[in-house]
């Protein structure tokens, strides 16, 4: 079988959650199924590390798809033509963008549809494109996959799609996340926080990631706590305005906040594994990979009580209302000071983390791909 995959988000050193989903699953699928031919559709010259075996043919298509007009030209023009040119039997798009009008069986992975619920999360041009085309992509695709039961129900209810068409394929977490020895932890803390313990926030900084409330909550926590705790903010800054800028400007303890920007996978594992806790206060998630990464690193988790996060966290995290800064501050204080609570969260995280592995994700995604072409797996 000739399988084409949209791999435009495989960008070395610049991948977000969907990029990692694509990389981790494809590496396993390609290596497990050498009997098939794989055509990876990039929108720029790919790094050789993404060509996982001799069965992969990298194909560079134009234009580089980083704007709504260019998204349209890339998918509805270049990709559609390439599906015919390479006589593709199955098209997999892991980032939610489908090709309309093609006769090639298509599996589209829609991680979430947050843009349907939070109108201020995207640029107006991006918002218009996503709300106009995403329902069409969902309905036109042969099958859909998504990363949680919450997201499945949201797609069903919002786009009026039958549940039989949607497969749940949970995310995993990088195997590099693991408990660290004290020497590594101390060295990491010295590098980023002058040796002080820290709360970690890991995410691309978007409005829905809710860093504004965390900054306010951390300021409240510091006002009532004499510890040397810092807040380490890890992620590319896409949005910094309105309430986020205001929350930071009004902090009395802004000197205790450390911004490190984007980090590579190895450094992320060290920063996570050296943290006192992860606070993941997002307003909307289809899954929430950092929660599982913290479980693997044996770091206590505080996360939101909405959308997919309770589904992923189970009883292994402290759940808070993400817009309640006082409650978030109180949770930070409890996890920082209560050793019994910390130990309980870590143990429950150990029990839960094996539900979410990239091996399981890849196998579930492959099963969904086979359903798309009507084959039993």
mmCIF file of C-alpha atoms in Angstrom:
data_model
loop_
_atom_site.group_PDB
_atom_site.id
_atom_site.type_symbol
_atom_site.label_atom_id
_atom_site.label_comp_id
_atom_site.label_asym_id
_atom_site.label_seq_id
_atom_site.Cartn_x
_atom_site.Cartn_y
_atom_site.Cartn_z
ATOM 1 C CA UNK A 1 0.000 0.000 0.000
ATOM 2 C CA UNK A 2 1.182 3.537 -0.792
ATOM 3 C CA UNK A 3 0.567 5.772 2.217
ATOM 4 C CA UNK A 4 0.997 9.547 2.138
ATOM 5 C CA UNK A 5 1.327 11.588 5.322
ATOM 6 C CA UNK A 6 1.206 15.319 5.903
ATOM 7 C CA UNK A 7 4.505 15.900 7.731
ATOM 8 C CA UNK A 8 4.804 19.675 7.455
ATOM 9 C CA UNK A 9 5.093 20.040 11.252
ATOM 10 C CA UNK A 10 8.202 17.849 11.494
ATOM 11 C CA UNK A 11 10.616 20.704 12.115
ATOM 12 C CA UNK A 12 13.756 19.846 14.049
ATOM 13 C CA UNK A 13 14.016 21.924 17.212
ATOM 14 C CA UNK A 14 10.677 23.655 16.600
ATOM 15 C CA UNK A 15 8.013 21.059 17.298
ATOM 16 C CA UNK A 16 4.962 21.540 19.477
ATOM 17 C CA UNK A 17 2.568 18.848 20.722
ATOM 18 C CA UNK A 18 1.177 17.945 17.290
ATOM 19 C CA UNK A 19 4.680 17.774 15.854
ATOM 20 C CA UNK A 20 5.735 15.336 18.557
ATOM 21 C CA UNK A 21 2.572 13.270 18.026
ATOM 22 C CA UNK A 22 3.466 13.066 14.325
ATOM 23 C CA UNK A 23 7.117 12.185 14.918
ATOM 24 C CA UNK A 24 6.597 9.605 17.641
ATOM 25 C CA UNK A 25 3.788 7.730 15.891
ATOM 26 C CA UNK A 26 5.288 7.773 12.399
ATOM 27 C CA UNK A 27 8.657 6.487 13.548
ATOM 28 C CA UNK A 28 6.985 3.457 15.095
ATOM 29 C CA UNK A 29 4.492 2.872 12.268
ATOM 30 C CA UNK A 30 7.118 3.051 9.527
ATOM 31 C CA UNK A 31 9.466 0.683 11.341
ATOM 32 C CA UNK A 32 6.678 -1.764 12.208
ATOM 33 C CA UNK A 33 5.255 -1.921 8.672
ATOM 34 C CA UNK A 34 8.139 -2.095 6.180
ATOM 35 C CA UNK A 35 5.870 -3.852 3.680
ATOM 36 C CA UNK A 36 4.256 -0.485 2.815
ATOM 37 C CA UNK A 37 5.584 2.571 0.992
ATOM 38 C CA UNK A 38 5.385 5.874 2.831
ATOM 39 C CA UNK A 39 5.411 9.301 1.211
ATOM 40 C CA UNK A 40 6.084 12.159 3.636
ATOM 41 C CA UNK A 41 4.756 15.492 2.349
ATOM 42 C CA UNK A 42 6.874 18.376 3.672
ATOM 43 C CA UNK A 43 6.545 22.076 2.888
ATOM 44 C CA UNK A 44 10.317 22.686 3.096
ATOM 45 C CA UNK A 45 13.502 20.638 2.901
ATOM 46 C CA UNK A 46 13.248 18.099 5.731
ATOM 47 C CA UNK A 47 15.892 17.167 8.232
ATOM 48 C CA UNK A 48 17.152 13.642 7.381
ATOM 49 C CA UNK A 49 16.337 12.482 10.924
ATOM 50 C CA UNK A 50 12.648 12.365 9.952
ATOM 51 C CA UNK A 51 13.140 9.815 7.166
ATOM 52 C CA UNK A 52 12.822 6.844 9.453
ATOM 53 C CA UNK A 53 13.583 4.042 7.002
ATOM 54 C CA UNK A 54 14.269 3.232 3.366
ATOM 55 C CA UNK A 55 10.522 2.811 2.849
ATOM 56 C CA UNK A 56 10.041 6.588 3.321
ATOM 57 C CA UNK A 57 10.107 8.883 0.303
ATOM 58 C CA UNK A 58 10.325 12.562 1.329
ATOM 59 C CA UNK A 59 8.407 14.900 -0.984
ATOM 60 C CA UNK A 60 8.775 18.683 -0.742
ATOM 61 C CA UNK A 61 5.662 20.571 -1.811
ATOM 62 C CA UNK A 62 5.082 24.298 -2.084
ATOM 63 C CA UNK A 63 4.276 26.837 -0.819
ATOM 64 C CA UNK A 64 5.459 26.774 2.790
ATOM 65 C CA UNK A 65 2.147 26.513 4.625
ATOM 66 C CA UNK A 66 2.282 29.033 7.476
ATOM 67 C CA UNK A 67 -0.663 31.347 6.668
ATOM 68 C CA UNK A 68 -4.338 30.665 5.838
ATOM 69 C CA UNK A 69 -3.911 31.509 2.147
ATOM 70 C CA UNK A 70 -0.830 29.304 1.993
ATOM 71 C CA UNK A 71 -2.592 26.522 3.916
ATOM 72 C CA UNK A 72 -5.252 26.506 1.228
ATOM 73 C CA UNK A 73 -2.758 26.472 -1.649
ATOM 74 C CA UNK A 74 -0.666 23.763 0.003
ATOM 75 C CA UNK A 75 -3.450 21.313 0.857
ATOM 76 C CA UNK A 76 -6.104 21.980 -1.766
ATOM 77 C CA UNK A 77 -3.515 22.456 -4.518
ATOM 78 C CA UNK A 78 -0.108 20.830 -4.017
ATOM 79 C CA UNK A 79 -1.129 17.962 -1.748
ATOM 80 C CA UNK A 80 -4.185 17.111 -3.841
ATOM 81 C CA UNK A 81 -2.032 16.916 -6.980
ATOM 82 C CA UNK A 82 0.624 14.853 -5.181
ATOM 83 C CA UNK A 83 -1.964 12.307 -4.055
ATOM 84 C CA UNK A 84 -2.728 11.662 -7.730
ATOM 85 C CA UNK A 85 0.884 11.850 -8.904
ATOM 86 C CA UNK A 86 2.102 9.238 -6.443
ATOM 87 C CA UNK A 87 -1.020 7.051 -6.753
ATOM 88 C CA UNK A 88 -1.671 7.140 -3.033
ATOM 89 C CA UNK A 89 -3.952 4.543 -1.411
ATOM 90 C CA UNK A 90 -4.308 6.252 1.999
ATOM 91 C CA UNK A 91 -3.723 9.811 3.200
ATOM 92 C CA UNK A 92 -3.034 10.540 6.876
ATOM 93 C CA UNK A 93 -3.097 14.140 8.101
ATOM 94 C CA UNK A 94 -2.033 14.369 11.765
ATOM 95 C CA UNK A 95 -2.695 18.110 12.179
ATOM 96 C CA UNK A 96 -6.385 18.411 11.334
ATOM 97 C CA UNK A 97 -6.058 19.709 7.748
ATOM 98 C CA UNK A 98 -7.687 17.555 5.075
ATOM 99 C CA UNK A 99 -7.842 17.668 1.283
ATOM 100 C CA UNK A 100 -11.329 18.382 0.008
ATOM 101 C CA UNK A 101 -12.505 16.707 -3.168
ATOM 102 C CA UNK A 102 -9.951 13.890 -3.217
ATOM 103 C CA UNK A 103 -11.074 10.303 -3.749
ATOM 104 C CA UNK A 104 -8.164 8.970 -1.666
ATOM 105 C CA UNK A 105 -9.328 7.474 1.665
ATOM 106 C CA UNK A 106 -8.360 10.016 4.318
ATOM 107 C CA UNK A 107 -7.743 9.785 8.048
ATOM 108 C CA UNK A 108 -7.592 13.208 9.693
ATOM 109 C CA UNK A 109 -6.409 13.609 13.274
ATOM 110 C CA UNK A 110 -8.212 16.484 14.996
ATOM 111 C CA UNK A 111 -6.527 17.007 18.340
ATOM 112 C CA UNK A 112 -9.107 19.503 19.561
ATOM 113 C CA UNK A 113 -11.399 22.253 18.314
ATOM 114 C CA UNK A 114 -10.571 24.913 20.885
ATOM 115 C CA UNK A 115 -11.021 27.603 18.212
ATOM 116 C CA UNK A 116 -14.740 26.843 18.158
ATOM 117 C CA UNK A 117 -15.045 27.840 21.805
ATOM 118 C CA UNK A 118 -12.467 30.569 22.396
ATOM 119 C CA UNK A 119 -12.721 33.264 19.774
ATOM 120 C CA UNK A 120 -9.791 35.261 21.172
ATOM 121 C CA UNK A 121 -7.250 32.440 20.889
ATOM 122 C CA UNK A 122 -6.272 32.931 17.232
ATOM 123 C CA UNK A 123 -5.515 35.738 14.843
ATOM 124 C CA UNK A 124 -8.735 36.784 13.054
ATOM 125 C CA UNK A 125 -7.539 35.356 9.718
ATOM 126 C CA UNK A 126 -6.649 32.032 11.351
ATOM 127 C CA UNK A 127 -9.914 31.940 13.291
ATOM 128 C CA UNK A 128 -11.948 32.516 10.136
ATOM 129 C CA UNK A 129 -10.075 29.799 8.229
ATOM 130 C CA UNK A 130 -10.377 27.221 11.011
ATOM 131 C CA UNK A 131 -14.066 27.762 11.736
ATOM 132 C CA UNK A 132 -14.914 27.734 8.023
ATOM 133 C CA UNK A 133 -12.849 24.755 6.874
ATOM 134 C CA UNK A 134 -12.544 22.476 9.921
ATOM 135 C CA UNK A 135 -16.188 21.323 9.827
ATOM 136 C CA UNK A 136 -15.698 20.537 6.126
ATOM 137 C CA UNK A 137 -12.477 18.641 6.827
ATOM 138 C CA UNK A 138 -14.209 16.632 9.537
ATOM 139 C CA UNK A 139 -17.208 15.730 7.421
ATOM 140 C CA UNK A 140 -15.290 15.020 4.214
ATOM 141 C CA UNK A 141 -12.600 12.791 5.784
ATOM 142 C CA UNK A 142 -13.222 9.059 5.573
ATOM 143 C CA UNK A 143 -12.425 8.693 9.282
ATOM 144 C CA UNK A 144 -11.269 10.876 12.128
ATOM 145 C CA UNK A 145 -8.989 10.243 15.081
ATOM 146 C CA UNK A 146 -8.675 12.387 18.177
ATOM 147 C CA UNK A 147 -6.734 12.237 21.422
ATOM 148 C CA UNK A 148 -9.379 11.950 24.174
ATOM 149 C CA UNK A 149 -12.964 10.977 24.822
ATOM 150 C CA UNK A 150 -13.630 14.618 25.665
ATOM 151 C CA UNK A 151 -12.392 15.736 22.266
ATOM 152 C CA UNK A 152 -14.407 13.007 20.538
ATOM 153 C CA UNK A 153 -17.608 14.167 22.198
ATOM 154 C CA UNK A 154 -16.805 17.788 21.390
ATOM 155 C CA UNK A 155 -16.300 16.989 17.693
ATOM 156 C CA UNK A 156 -19.478 14.902 17.615
ATOM 157 C CA UNK A 157 -21.590 17.598 19.257
ATOM 158 C CA UNK A 158 -20.112 20.610 17.457
ATOM 159 C CA UNK A 159 -19.856 19.153 13.947
ATOM 160 C CA UNK A 160 -22.768 16.671 14.191
ATOM 161 C CA UNK A 161 -20.626 13.662 13.296
ATOM 162 C CA UNK A 162 -21.473 10.102 14.329
ATOM 163 C CA UNK A 163 -19.223 8.586 16.961
ATOM 164 C CA UNK A 164 -18.619 5.463 14.862
ATOM 165 C CA UNK A 165 -16.502 7.584 12.527
ATOM 166 C CA UNK A 166 -14.116 8.773 15.271
ATOM 167 C CA UNK A 167 -11.371 6.761 16.956
ATOM 168 C CA UNK A 168 -9.751 7.830 20.235
ATOM 169 C CA UNK A 169 -5.965 7.643 20.066
ATOM 170 C CA UNK A 170 -4.470 8.949 23.312
ATOM 171 C CA UNK A 171 -1.203 10.870 23.252
ATOM 172 C CA UNK A 172 1.947 9.476 24.835
ATOM 173 C CA UNK A 173 5.013 10.986 26.470
ATOM 174 C CA UNK A 174 8.675 10.938 25.496
ATOM 175 C CA UNK A 175 10.598 8.078 27.127
ATOM 176 C CA UNK A 176 13.278 10.578 28.182
ATOM 177 C CA UNK A 177 11.031 11.822 30.984
ATOM 178 C CA UNK A 178 12.110 9.913 34.078
ATOM 179 C CA UNK A 179 13.075 10.484 37.714
ATOM 180 C CA UNK A 180 16.435 12.257 37.946
ATOM 181 C CA UNK A 181 19.252 11.832 40.435
ATOM 182 C CA UNK A 182 19.889 14.644 42.914
ATOM 183 C CA UNK A 183 23.101 15.697 41.193
ATOM 184 C CA UNK A 184 21.291 16.332 37.898
ATOM 185 C CA UNK A 185 18.461 18.101 39.676
ATOM 186 C CA UNK A 186 20.837 20.392 41.565
ATOM 187 C CA UNK A 187 22.800 21.207 38.418
ATOM 188 C CA UNK A 188 19.594 22.037 36.543
ATOM 189 C CA UNK A 189 18.337 24.268 39.345
ATOM 190 C CA UNK A 190 21.674 26.053 39.491
ATOM 191 C CA UNK A 191 21.488 26.707 35.762
ATOM 192 C CA UNK A 192 17.987 28.190 35.744
ATOM 193 C CA UNK A 193 17.018 29.342 39.252
ATOM 194 C CA UNK A 194 20.305 29.855 41.138
ATOM 195 C CA UNK A 195 19.722 26.562 42.919
ATOM 196 C CA UNK A 196 16.199 27.380 44.126
ATOM 197 C CA UNK A 197 13.269 24.938 43.870
ATOM 198 C CA UNK A 198 10.748 25.833 41.193
ATOM 199 C CA UNK A 199 7.251 25.356 39.868
ATOM 200 C CA UNK A 200 7.338 24.581 36.142
ATOM 201 C CA UNK A 201 4.957 25.665 33.392
ATOM 202 C CA UNK A 202 5.601 24.073 29.978
ATOM 203 C CA UNK A 203 3.644 25.164 26.918
ATOM 204 C CA UNK A 204 3.665 27.370 23.888
ATOM 205 C CA UNK A 205 2.437 30.653 25.376
ATOM 206 C CA UNK A 206 -1.046 31.129 23.958
ATOM 207 C CA UNK A 207 -4.010 32.820 25.588
ATOM 208 C CA UNK A 208 -5.841 29.558 26.296
ATOM 209 C CA UNK A 209 -2.810 28.175 28.128
ATOM 210 C CA UNK A 210 -3.790 30.564 30.929
ATOM 211 C CA UNK A 211 -0.360 31.694 32.049
ATOM 212 C CA UNK A 212 -1.949 34.965 33.208
ATOM 213 C CA UNK A 213 -3.856 33.232 36.014
ATOM 214 C CA UNK A 214 -0.793 31.223 36.992
ATOM 215 C CA UNK A 215 1.290 34.400 37.310
ATOM 216 C CA UNK A 216 -1.337 35.915 39.591
ATOM 217 C CA UNK A 217 -1.627 32.678 41.589
ATOM 218 C CA UNK A 218 2.135 32.383 41.993
ATOM 219 C CA UNK A 219 2.297 36.007 43.190
ATOM 220 C CA UNK A 220 -0.377 35.233 45.804
ATOM 221 C CA UNK A 221 1.526 32.102 46.868
ATOM 222 C CA UNK A 222 4.779 34.050 47.255
ATOM 223 C CA UNK A 223 3.012 36.707 49.319
ATOM 224 C CA UNK A 224 2.099 34.066 51.918
ATOM 225 C CA UNK A 225 5.178 31.844 51.700
ATOM 226 C CA UNK A 226 8.750 32.595 52.726
ATOM 227 C CA UNK A 227 10.339 29.859 50.602
ATOM 228 C CA UNK A 228 12.760 30.520 47.758
ATOM 229 C CA UNK A 229 10.407 28.915 45.216
ATOM 230 C CA UNK A 230 10.643 30.221 41.650
ATOM 231 C CA UNK A 231 8.348 29.864 38.628
ATOM 232 C CA UNK A 232 10.048 28.517 35.499
ATOM 233 C CA UNK A 233 8.129 29.334 32.294
ATOM 234 C CA UNK A 234 9.192 27.144 29.375
ATOM 235 C CA UNK A 235 7.801 27.702 25.892
ATOM 236 C CA UNK A 236 7.789 29.857 22.804
ATOM 237 C CA UNK A 237 6.068 33.202 23.376
ATOM 238 C CA UNK A 238 3.316 33.539 20.749
ATOM 239 C CA UNK A 239 0.951 35.748 22.758
ATOM 240 C CA UNK A 240 1.937 38.449 25.254
ATOM 241 C CA UNK A 241 -0.728 41.105 25.613
ATOM 242 C CA UNK A 242 -3.982 42.027 27.361
ATOM 243 C CA UNK A 243 -4.450 40.222 30.670
ATOM 244 C CA UNK A 244 -1.175 38.292 30.399
ATOM 245 C CA UNK A 245 0.972 41.393 30.111
ATOM 246 C CA UNK A 246 -1.120 43.058 32.833
ATOM 247 C CA UNK A 247 -0.773 40.088 35.203
ATOM 248 C CA UNK A 248 3.002 40.106 34.835
ATOM 249 C CA UNK A 249 3.326 43.896 35.167
ATOM 250 C CA UNK A 250 1.293 43.845 38.391
ATOM 251 C CA UNK A 251 3.324 41.077 40.056
ATOM 252 C CA UNK A 252 5.143 41.989 43.251
ATOM 253 C CA UNK A 253 7.368 38.954 42.870
ATOM 254 C CA UNK A 254 8.142 39.092 39.159
ATOM 255 C CA UNK A 255 11.845 38.634 39.953
ATOM 256 C CA UNK A 256 10.956 35.070 40.945
ATOM 257 C CA UNK A 257 9.671 34.275 37.443
ATOM 258 C CA UNK A 258 12.217 32.888 34.983
ATOM 259 C CA UNK A 259 11.443 32.739 31.245
ATOM 260 C CA UNK A 260 13.575 30.300 29.257
ATOM 261 C CA UNK A 261 11.769 30.209 25.898
ATOM 262 C CA UNK A 262 11.802 27.114 23.717
ATOM 263 C CA UNK A 263 13.979 24.162 24.769
ATOM 264 C CA UNK A 264 15.024 20.934 23.069
ATOM 265 C CA UNK A 265 13.770 17.535 24.202
ATOM 266 C CA UNK A 266 16.782 16.646 26.348
ATOM 267 C CA UNK A 267 16.719 19.948 28.203
ATOM 268 C CA UNK A 268 12.956 19.694 28.709
ATOM 269 C CA UNK A 269 13.378 16.335 30.424
ATOM 270 C CA UNK A 270 15.968 17.837 32.793
ATOM 271 C CA UNK A 271 13.820 20.875 33.574
ATOM 272 C CA UNK A 272 10.715 18.764 34.213
ATOM 273 C CA UNK A 273 12.562 16.161 36.277
ATOM 274 C CA UNK A 274 14.111 18.842 38.494
ATOM 275 C CA UNK A 275 10.853 20.686 39.226
ATOM 276 C CA UNK A 276 9.008 20.688 42.536
ATOM 277 C CA UNK A 277 5.704 20.474 40.670
ATOM 278 C CA UNK A 278 4.081 21.041 37.292
ATOM 279 C CA UNK A 279 1.216 23.524 37.101
ATOM 280 C CA UNK A 280 -0.722 23.081 33.860
ATOM 281 C CA UNK A 281 -3.647 25.541 34.100
ATOM 282 C CA UNK A 282 -4.927 25.467 30.524
ATOM 283 C CA UNK A 283 -8.454 26.609 29.768
ATOM 284 C CA UNK A 284 -8.927 24.074 26.969
ATOM 285 C CA UNK A 285 -7.017 20.942 25.934
ATOM 286 C CA UNK A 286 -7.681 17.998 23.689
ATOM 287 C CA UNK A 287 -5.234 15.991 25.809
ATOM 288 C CA UNK A 288 -2.418 17.716 27.768
ATOM 289 C CA UNK A 289 0.867 15.883 27.145
ATOM 290 C CA UNK A 290 2.860 17.673 29.926
ATOM 291 C CA UNK A 291 0.623 15.991 32.511
ATOM 292 C CA UNK A 292 1.865 12.551 31.447
ATOM 293 C CA UNK A 293 5.429 13.831 31.091
ATOM 294 C CA UNK A 294 5.291 14.890 34.738
ATOM 295 C CA UNK A 295 3.924 11.477 35.724
ATOM 296 C CA UNK A 296 6.917 9.874 34.032
ATOM 297 C CA UNK A 297 9.333 12.261 35.733
ATOM 298 C CA UNK A 298 7.620 11.575 39.093
ATOM 299 C CA UNK A 299 6.768 15.240 39.579
ATOM 300 C CA UNK A 300 3.471 16.225 41.310
ATOM 301 C CA UNK A 301 0.847 17.801 39.063
ATOM 302 C CA UNK A 302 -1.682 20.595 39.474
ATOM 303 C CA UNK A 303 -3.977 20.993 36.485
ATOM 304 C CA UNK A 304 -7.369 22.302 35.409
ATOM 305 C CA UNK A 305 -10.672 20.658 36.234
ATOM 306 C CA UNK A 306 -12.087 21.152 32.720
ATOM 307 C CA UNK A 307 -12.069 19.711 29.175
ATOM 308 C CA UNK A 308 -9.718 16.713 28.780
ATOM 309 C CA UNK A 309 -7.456 17.284 31.767
ATOM 310 C CA UNK A 310 -9.451 15.353 34.410
ATOM 311 C CA UNK A 311 -9.680 12.461 31.926
ATOM 312 C CA UNK A 312 -5.906 12.344 31.523
ATOM 313 C CA UNK A 313 -4.962 13.124 35.124
ATOM 314 C CA UNK A 314 -7.486 10.871 36.836
ATOM 315 C CA UNK A 315 -6.853 10.919 40.589
ATOM 316 C CA UNK A 316 -3.118 11.559 40.130
ATOM 317 C CA UNK A 317 -3.277 15.369 40.157
ATOM 318 C CA UNK A 318 -4.721 18.239 42.138
ATOM 319 C CA UNK A 319 -7.535 19.670 40.008
ATOM 320 C CA UNK A 320 -8.375 23.368 40.217
ATOM 321 C CA UNK A 321 -10.751 25.792 38.563
ATOM 322 C CA UNK A 322 -8.372 27.419 36.039
ATOM 323 C CA UNK A 323 -9.746 30.948 36.427
ATOM 324 C CA UNK A 324 -9.537 30.933 40.253
ATOM 325 C CA UNK A 325 -6.110 32.345 41.124
ATOM 326 C CA UNK A 326 -6.715 32.011 44.867
ATOM 327 C CA UNK A 327 -7.521 28.301 44.556
ATOM 328 C CA UNK A 328 -4.495 27.773 42.338
ATOM 329 C CA UNK A 329 -2.248 29.550 44.841
ATOM 330 C CA UNK A 330 -3.640 27.419 47.665
ATOM 331 C CA UNK A 331 -2.952 24.252 45.628
ATOM 332 C CA UNK A 332 0.636 25.332 44.969
ATOM 333 C CA UNK A 333 1.111 25.923 48.671
ATOM 334 C CA UNK A 334 -0.320 22.519 49.616
ATOM 335 C CA UNK A 335 1.798 20.595 47.115
ATOM 336 C CA UNK A 336 4.903 22.545 48.153
ATOM 337 C CA UNK A 337 4.474 21.886 51.869
ATOM 338 C CA UNK A 338 2.594 18.584 52.264
ATOM 339 C CA UNK A 339 5.029 15.704 51.811
ATOM 340 C CA UNK A 340 2.302 13.094 52.195
ATOM 341 C CA UNK A 341 0.257 14.710 49.415
ATOM 342 C CA UNK A 342 3.339 14.892 47.181
ATOM 343 C CA UNK A 343 4.133 11.217 47.736
ATOM 344 C CA UNK A 344 0.523 10.234 47.068
ATOM 345 C CA UNK A 345 0.398 12.190 43.801
ATOM 346 C CA UNK A 346 3.704 10.724 42.626
ATOM 347 C CA UNK A 347 2.593 7.151 43.380
ATOM 348 C CA UNK A 348 -0.725 7.625 41.589
ATOM 349 C CA UNK A 349 1.140 9.150 38.644
ATOM 350 C CA UNK A 350 3.332 6.025 38.458
ATOM 351 C CA UNK A 351 0.219 3.886 38.240
ATOM 352 C CA UNK A 352 -1.401 6.072 35.589
ATOM 353 C CA UNK A 353 1.504 6.833 33.249
ATOM 354 C CA UNK A 354 1.555 3.435 31.538
ATOM 355 C CA UNK A 355 -1.901 4.106 30.099
ATOM 356 C CA UNK A 356 -0.307 6.706 27.815
ATOM 357 C CA UNK A 357 2.675 5.556 25.759
ATOM 358 C CA UNK A 358 3.687 6.314 22.188
ATOM 359 C CA UNK A 359 3.766 2.568 21.457
ATOM 360 C CA UNK A 360 0.078 2.358 22.309
ATOM 361 C CA UNK A 361 -0.640 5.570 20.384
ATOM 362 C CA UNK A 362 1.097 4.303 17.256
ATOM 363 C CA UNK A 363 -0.727 0.975 17.347
ATOM 364 C CA UNK A 364 -4.115 2.667 17.831
ATOM 365 C CA UNK A 365 -3.378 5.110 15.013
ATOM 366 C CA UNK A 366 -2.388 2.247 12.707
ATOM 367 C CA UNK A 367 -5.647 0.454 13.524
ATOM 368 C CA UNK A 368 -7.531 3.635 12.632
ATOM 369 C CA UNK A 369 -5.595 3.883 9.362
ATOM 370 C CA UNK A 370 -6.584 0.338 8.452
ATOM 371 C CA UNK A 371 -10.238 1.065 9.249
ATOM 372 C CA UNK A 372 -9.984 4.023 6.875
ATOM 373 C CA UNK A 373 -9.177 1.736 3.956
ATOM 374 C CA UNK A 374 -11.608 -0.949 5.106
ATOM 375 C CA UNK A 375 -9.077 -3.478 6.313
ATOM 376 C CA UNK A 376 -9.204 -5.593 9.435
ATOM 377 C CA UNK A 377 -6.149 -5.191 11.669
#
